[in-house]
Amino acid sequence: KTSDKGFHGAPDDEEPYFTKPAINYNRPRSNTVSEGTSILTNTTDTKTPTVFRWEGGGKDVCLSGSFSNWETIPMVRSHGDFVTIIDLPEGEHQYRYFVDGEWKNDPQNKIVENESTGKGEKNNMITVKKSDFEVFQALAKDQESAKDDSQKEFSQEIPVYKPWEKNSGPPILPPHLLQVILNKDTPLSCEPTLLPEPNHVMLNHLYALSIKDGVMVLSATHRYRKKYVTTLLYKPI
């Protein structure tokens, strides 16, 4: 969404953008492959997003080509270069750049002579092929397969691992949880009913002792303000 209030300064105080006035060109938005997006197979209606990049420097750069009836399209500065994306149909397209008031060609791309004018003008040429659509078709197929293979409901069944898959076991107990205060001997100088102050990482954990003589022992330590309370539960099995 654009706004007429997004420009800084008064239009009367600014100089012309170029010596040749740029004509607004409403570029259609590029197609985005998402869930539910269908890829058209008709090449007459299908267009593919094509990136144009100018790396020759300059302050103000526009793109002009046969796809826009040679109307200038402003380019956006990106990391020192100028970039724009145009949706082009299949076929050959000629273009050139308008850099700081001068027409220029990109020497890194194919350059051809514009025979329509007969003035010896040279333009860059780009060829959009049908194979350019394969990446979008592949992405659409991946979206469909991922949607079909996704788990649709939860269950209590343990998944069966393939022979080549690693069967991951439970995580290893962190070493700082091995220092359980109930496993330590109480010094003779301490009150037998009082335990040493536990570490904060030991709080709110459930500890279980190995079952002996048909009894299971559970314990947990909680803190209330500056006091610690350790509760033991003896349960016959």
GROMACS .gro file of C-alpha atoms in nm:
model
  237
    1LYS     CA    1   0.000   0.000   0.000
    2THR     CA    2   0.138   0.338  -0.096
    3SER     CA    3   0.067   0.680   0.044
    4ASP     CA    4   0.091   1.024  -0.109
    5LYS     CA    5   0.243   1.150   0.218
    6GLY     CA    6   0.550   0.923   0.200
    7PHE     CA    7   0.777   1.172   0.023
    8HIS     CA    8   1.015   1.411   0.199
    9GLY     CA    9   1.031   1.777   0.096
   10ALA     CA   10   0.815   1.983  -0.132
   11PRO     CA   11   0.794   1.878  -0.499
   12ASP     CA   12   0.866   2.234  -0.613
   13ASP     CA   13   1.200   2.241  -0.431
   14GLU     CA   14   1.329   1.917  -0.583
   15GLU     CA   15   1.516   1.889  -0.910
   16PRO     CA   16   1.387   1.660  -1.189
   17TYR     CA   17   1.460   1.294  -1.123
   18PHE     CA   18   1.622   1.256  -1.466
   19THR     CA   19   1.675   1.475  -1.768
   20LYS     CA   20   1.425   1.245  -1.933
   21PRO     CA   21   1.108   1.224  -1.723
   22ALA     CA   22   1.035   0.877  -1.597
   23ILE     CA   23   0.691   0.738  -1.673
   24ASN     CA   24   0.524   0.543  -1.398
   25TYR     CA   25   0.516   0.176  -1.480
   26ASN     CA   26   0.281  -0.045  -1.281
   27ARG     CA   27   0.484  -0.361  -1.250
   28PRO     CA   28   0.274  -0.667  -1.158
   29ARG     CA   29   0.372  -0.848  -0.841
   30SER     CA   30   0.585  -1.156  -0.881
   31ASN     CA   31   0.424  -1.493  -0.822
   32THR     CA   32   0.483  -1.655  -0.483
   33VAL     CA   33   0.457  -2.029  -0.445
   34SER     CA   34   0.252  -2.108  -0.135
   35GLU     CA   35   0.001  -2.362  -0.019
   36GLY     CA   36  -0.283  -2.381  -0.268
   37THR     CA   37  -0.096  -2.195  -0.543
   38SER     CA   38  -0.143  -2.353  -0.884
   39ILE     CA   39   0.124  -2.328  -1.154
   40LEU     CA   40  -0.019  -2.244  -1.494
   41THR     CA   41   0.102  -2.450  -1.790
   42ASN     CA   42  -0.009  -2.202  -2.055
   43THR     CA   43   0.309  -2.016  -2.156
   44THR     CA   44   0.109  -1.727  -2.302
   45ASP     CA   45  -0.030  -1.637  -1.959
   46THR     CA   46   0.260  -1.755  -1.743
   47LYS     CA   47   0.532  -1.512  -1.642
   48THR     CA   48   0.842  -1.570  -1.437
   49PRO     CA   49   1.009  -1.317  -1.202
   50THR     CA   50   1.332  -1.199  -1.364
   51VAL     CA   51   1.600  -1.010  -1.172
   52PHE     CA   52   1.779  -0.716  -1.335
   53ARG     CA   53   2.095  -0.594  -1.163
   54TRP     CA   54   2.310  -0.292  -1.249
   55GLU     CA   55   2.662  -0.304  -1.102
   56GLY     CA   56   2.814  -0.012  -1.292
   57GLY     CA   57   2.765   0.247  -1.019
   58GLY     CA   58   2.571   0.571  -1.040
   59LYS     CA   59   2.326   0.761  -0.824
   60ASP     CA   60   1.999   0.726  -1.017
   61VAL     CA   61   1.937   0.419  -1.232
   62CYS     CA   62   1.630   0.317  -1.433
   63LEU     CA   63   1.551   0.017  -1.648
   64SER     CA   64   1.389   0.040  -1.990
   65GLY     CA   65   1.295  -0.245  -2.220
   66SER     CA   66   1.066  -0.389  -2.480
   67PHE     CA   67   0.858  -0.546  -2.203
   68SER     CA   68   0.762  -0.197  -2.078
   69ASN     CA   69   0.726  -0.031  -2.420
   70TRP     CA   70   1.062   0.134  -2.342
   71GLU     CA   71   0.918   0.324  -2.048
   72THR     CA   72   1.168   0.379  -1.766
   73ILE     CA   73   1.131   0.173  -1.448
   74PRO     CA   74   1.313   0.304  -1.136
   75MET     CA   75   1.554   0.055  -0.978
   76VAL     CA   76   1.620   0.012  -0.607
   77ARG     CA   77   1.966   0.046  -0.454
   78SER     CA   78   2.086  -0.270  -0.278
   79HIS     CA   79   2.437  -0.297  -0.128
   80GLY     CA   80   2.587  -0.057  -0.380
   81ASP     CA   81   2.407  -0.209  -0.680
   82PHE     CA   82   2.067  -0.136  -0.832
   83VAL     CA   83   1.810  -0.414  -0.855
   84THR     CA   84   1.455  -0.463  -0.980
   85ILE     CA   85   1.236  -0.766  -1.053
   86ILE     CA   86   1.011  -0.783  -1.360
   87ASP     CA   87   0.764  -1.059  -1.450
   88LEU     CA   88   0.847  -1.160  -1.808
   89PRO     CA   89   0.678  -1.407  -2.042
   90GLU     CA   90   0.869  -1.667  -2.239
   91GLY     CA   91   1.077  -1.529  -2.527
   92GLU     CA   92   1.347  -1.272  -2.604
   93HIS     CA   93   1.343  -0.927  -2.446
   94GLN     CA   94   1.569  -0.628  -2.511
   95TYR     CA   95   1.653  -0.372  -2.245
   96ARG     CA   96   1.904  -0.106  -2.138
   97TYR     CA   97   1.977   0.115  -1.839
   98PHE     CA   98   1.935   0.489  -1.790
   99VAL     CA   99   2.218   0.585  -1.552
  100ASP     CA  100   2.248   0.946  -1.433
  101GLY     CA  101   2.092   1.079  -1.752
  102GLU     CA  102   2.285   0.852  -1.995
  103TRP     CA  103   2.181   0.533  -2.170
  104LYS     CA  104   2.415   0.242  -2.094
  105ASN     CA  105   2.441  -0.132  -2.155
  106ASP     CA  106   2.559  -0.402  -1.920
  107PRO     CA  107   2.882  -0.543  -2.070
  108GLN     CA  108   2.845  -0.865  -1.868
  109ASN     CA  109   2.527  -0.965  -2.053
  110LYS     CA  110   2.447  -1.023  -2.417
  111ILE     CA  111   2.440  -0.706  -2.632
  112VAL     CA  112   2.257  -0.683  -2.966
  113GLU     CA  113   2.190  -0.403  -3.213
  114ASN     CA  114   1.844  -0.251  -3.218
  115GLU     CA  115   1.739  -0.304  -3.580
  116SER     CA  116   1.399  -0.141  -3.535
  117THR     CA  117   1.543   0.211  -3.504
  118GLY     CA  118   1.818   0.179  -3.764
  119LYS     CA  119   2.035   0.424  -3.566
  120GLY     CA  120   2.294   0.173  -3.450
  121GLU     CA  121   2.162   0.167  -3.095
  122LYS     CA  122   2.263  -0.131  -2.886
  123ASN     CA  123   2.058  -0.306  -2.620
  124ASN     CA  124   2.104  -0.595  -2.384
  125MET     CA  125   1.902  -0.908  -2.454
  126ILE     CA  126   1.765  -1.168  -2.219
  127THR     CA  127   1.595  -1.495  -2.316
  128VAL     CA  128   1.329  -1.638  -2.088
  129LYS     CA  129   1.281  -2.009  -2.149
  130LYS     CA  130   1.010  -2.251  -2.048
  131SER     CA  131   1.261  -2.432  -1.828
  132ASP     CA  132   1.266  -2.125  -1.603
  133PHE     CA  133   0.929  -2.238  -1.467
  134GLU     CA  134   1.057  -2.577  -1.350
  135VAL     CA  135   1.178  -2.442  -1.016
  136PHE     CA  136   0.828  -2.315  -0.933
  137GLN     CA  137   0.670  -2.643  -1.039
  138ALA     CA  138   0.917  -2.834  -0.822
  139LEU     CA  139   0.838  -2.614  -0.523
  140ALA     CA  140   0.466  -2.666  -0.577
  141LYS     CA  141   0.516  -3.044  -0.591
  142ASP     CA  142   0.716  -3.035  -0.270
  143GLN     CA  143   0.437  -2.841  -0.103
  144GLU     CA  144   0.181  -3.103  -0.210
  145SER     CA  145   0.394  -3.402  -0.101
  146ALA     CA  146   0.476  -3.242   0.233
  147LYS     CA  147   0.107  -3.175   0.293
  148ASP     CA  148   0.009  -3.535   0.209
  149ASP     CA  149   0.283  -3.693   0.422
  150SER     CA  150   0.221  -3.476   0.727
  151GLN     CA  151   0.083  -3.644   1.040
  152LYS     CA  152  -0.286  -3.567   1.070
  153GLU     CA  153  -0.345  -3.686   1.426
  154PHE     CA  154  -0.163  -3.775   1.746
  155SER     CA  155  -0.138  -4.127   1.885
  156GLN     CA  156   0.023  -4.326   2.166
  157GLU     CA  157   0.198  -4.567   1.930
  158ILE     CA  158   0.577  -4.565   1.930
  159PRO     CA  159   0.707  -4.510   1.574
  160VAL     CA  160   0.896  -4.798   1.414
  161TYR     CA  161   1.248  -4.699   1.318
  162LYS     CA  162   1.408  -4.815   0.995
  163PRO     CA  163   1.721  -5.031   1.021
  164TRP     CA  164   1.939  -4.743   0.900
  165GLU     CA  165   1.785  -4.488   1.135
  166LYS     CA  166   1.943  -4.416   1.471
  167ASN     CA  167   1.724  -4.517   1.762
  168SER     CA  168   1.757  -4.224   1.997
  169GLY     CA  169   1.724  -4.306   2.365
  170PRO     CA  170   1.635  -4.079   2.653
  171PRO     CA  171   1.859  -3.777   2.711
  172ILE     CA  172   2.153  -3.806   2.951
  173LEU     CA  173   2.095  -3.669   3.298
  174PRO     CA  174   2.281  -3.339   3.349
  175PRO     CA  175   2.576  -3.385   3.588
  176HIS     CA  176   2.462  -3.111   3.828
  177LEU     CA  177   2.148  -3.315   3.905
  178LEU     CA  178   2.354  -3.610   4.031
  179GLN     CA  179   2.443  -3.429   4.354
  180VAL     CA  180   2.126  -3.524   4.540
  181ILE     CA  181   2.132  -3.413   4.902
  182LEU     CA  182   1.952  -3.731   5.015
  183ASN     CA  183   2.240  -3.940   4.884
  184LYS     CA  184   2.495  -3.759   5.100
  185ASP     CA  185   2.577  -3.848   5.456
  186THR     CA  186   2.477  -3.591   5.716
  187PRO     CA  187   2.778  -3.464   5.914
  188LEU     CA  188   2.779  -3.540   6.288
  189SER     CA  189   2.791  -3.169   6.366
  190CYS     CA  190   2.455  -3.113   6.192
  191GLU     CA  191   2.107  -3.182   6.317
  192PRO     CA  192   1.989  -3.516   6.169
  193THR     CA  193   1.650  -3.370   6.078
  194LEU     CA  194   1.810  -3.078   5.891
  195LEU     CA  195   1.959  -3.109   5.545
  196PRO     CA  196   2.224  -2.886   5.389
  197GLU     CA  197   2.105  -2.605   5.165
  198PRO     CA  198   2.043  -2.746   4.816
  199ASN     CA  199   2.155  -2.596   4.490
  200HIS     CA  200   1.890  -2.402   4.300
  201VAL     CA  201   1.910  -2.641   4.002
  202MET     CA  202   1.789  -2.925   4.227
  203LEU     CA  203   1.456  -2.760   4.303
  204ASN     CA  204   1.122  -2.882   4.166
  205HIS     CA  205   1.263  -3.213   4.041
  206LEU     CA  206   1.120  -3.555   4.127
  207TYR     CA  207   1.381  -3.802   4.248
  208ALA     CA  208   1.323  -4.177   4.281
  209LEU     CA  209   1.527  -4.434   4.473
  210SER     CA  210   1.576  -4.784   4.343
  211ILE     CA  211   1.303  -5.015   4.467
  212LYS     CA  212   1.419  -5.217   4.767
  213ASP     CA  213   1.218  -5.458   4.980
  214GLY     CA  214   0.904  -5.375   4.782
  215VAL     CA  215   0.912  -5.004   4.867
  216MET     CA  216   0.958  -4.715   4.625
  217VAL     CA  217   1.090  -4.385   4.765
  218LEU     CA  218   1.019  -4.053   4.594
  219SER     CA  219   1.144  -3.710   4.695
  220ALA     CA  220   1.115  -3.348   4.583
  221THR     CA  221   1.262  -3.021   4.711
  222HIS     CA  222   1.075  -2.691   4.702
  223ARG     CA  223   1.163  -2.342   4.813
  224TYR     CA  224   0.944  -2.092   4.996
  225ARG     CA  225   1.118  -1.758   5.030
  226LYS     CA  226   1.445  -1.843   5.213
  227LYS     CA  227   1.339  -2.185   5.337
  228TYR     CA  228   1.380  -2.521   5.162
  229VAL     CA  229   1.148  -2.816   5.222
  230THR     CA  230   1.231  -3.169   5.108
  231THR     CA  231   0.941  -3.415   5.105
  232LEU     CA  232   0.983  -3.794   5.101
  233LEU     CA  233   0.711  -4.033   4.991
  234TYR     CA  234   0.732  -4.405   5.071
  235LYS     CA  235   0.504  -4.620   4.861
  236PRO     CA  236   0.474  -4.999   4.888
  237ILE     CA  237   0.485  -5.181   4.556
   0.00000   0.00000   0.00000
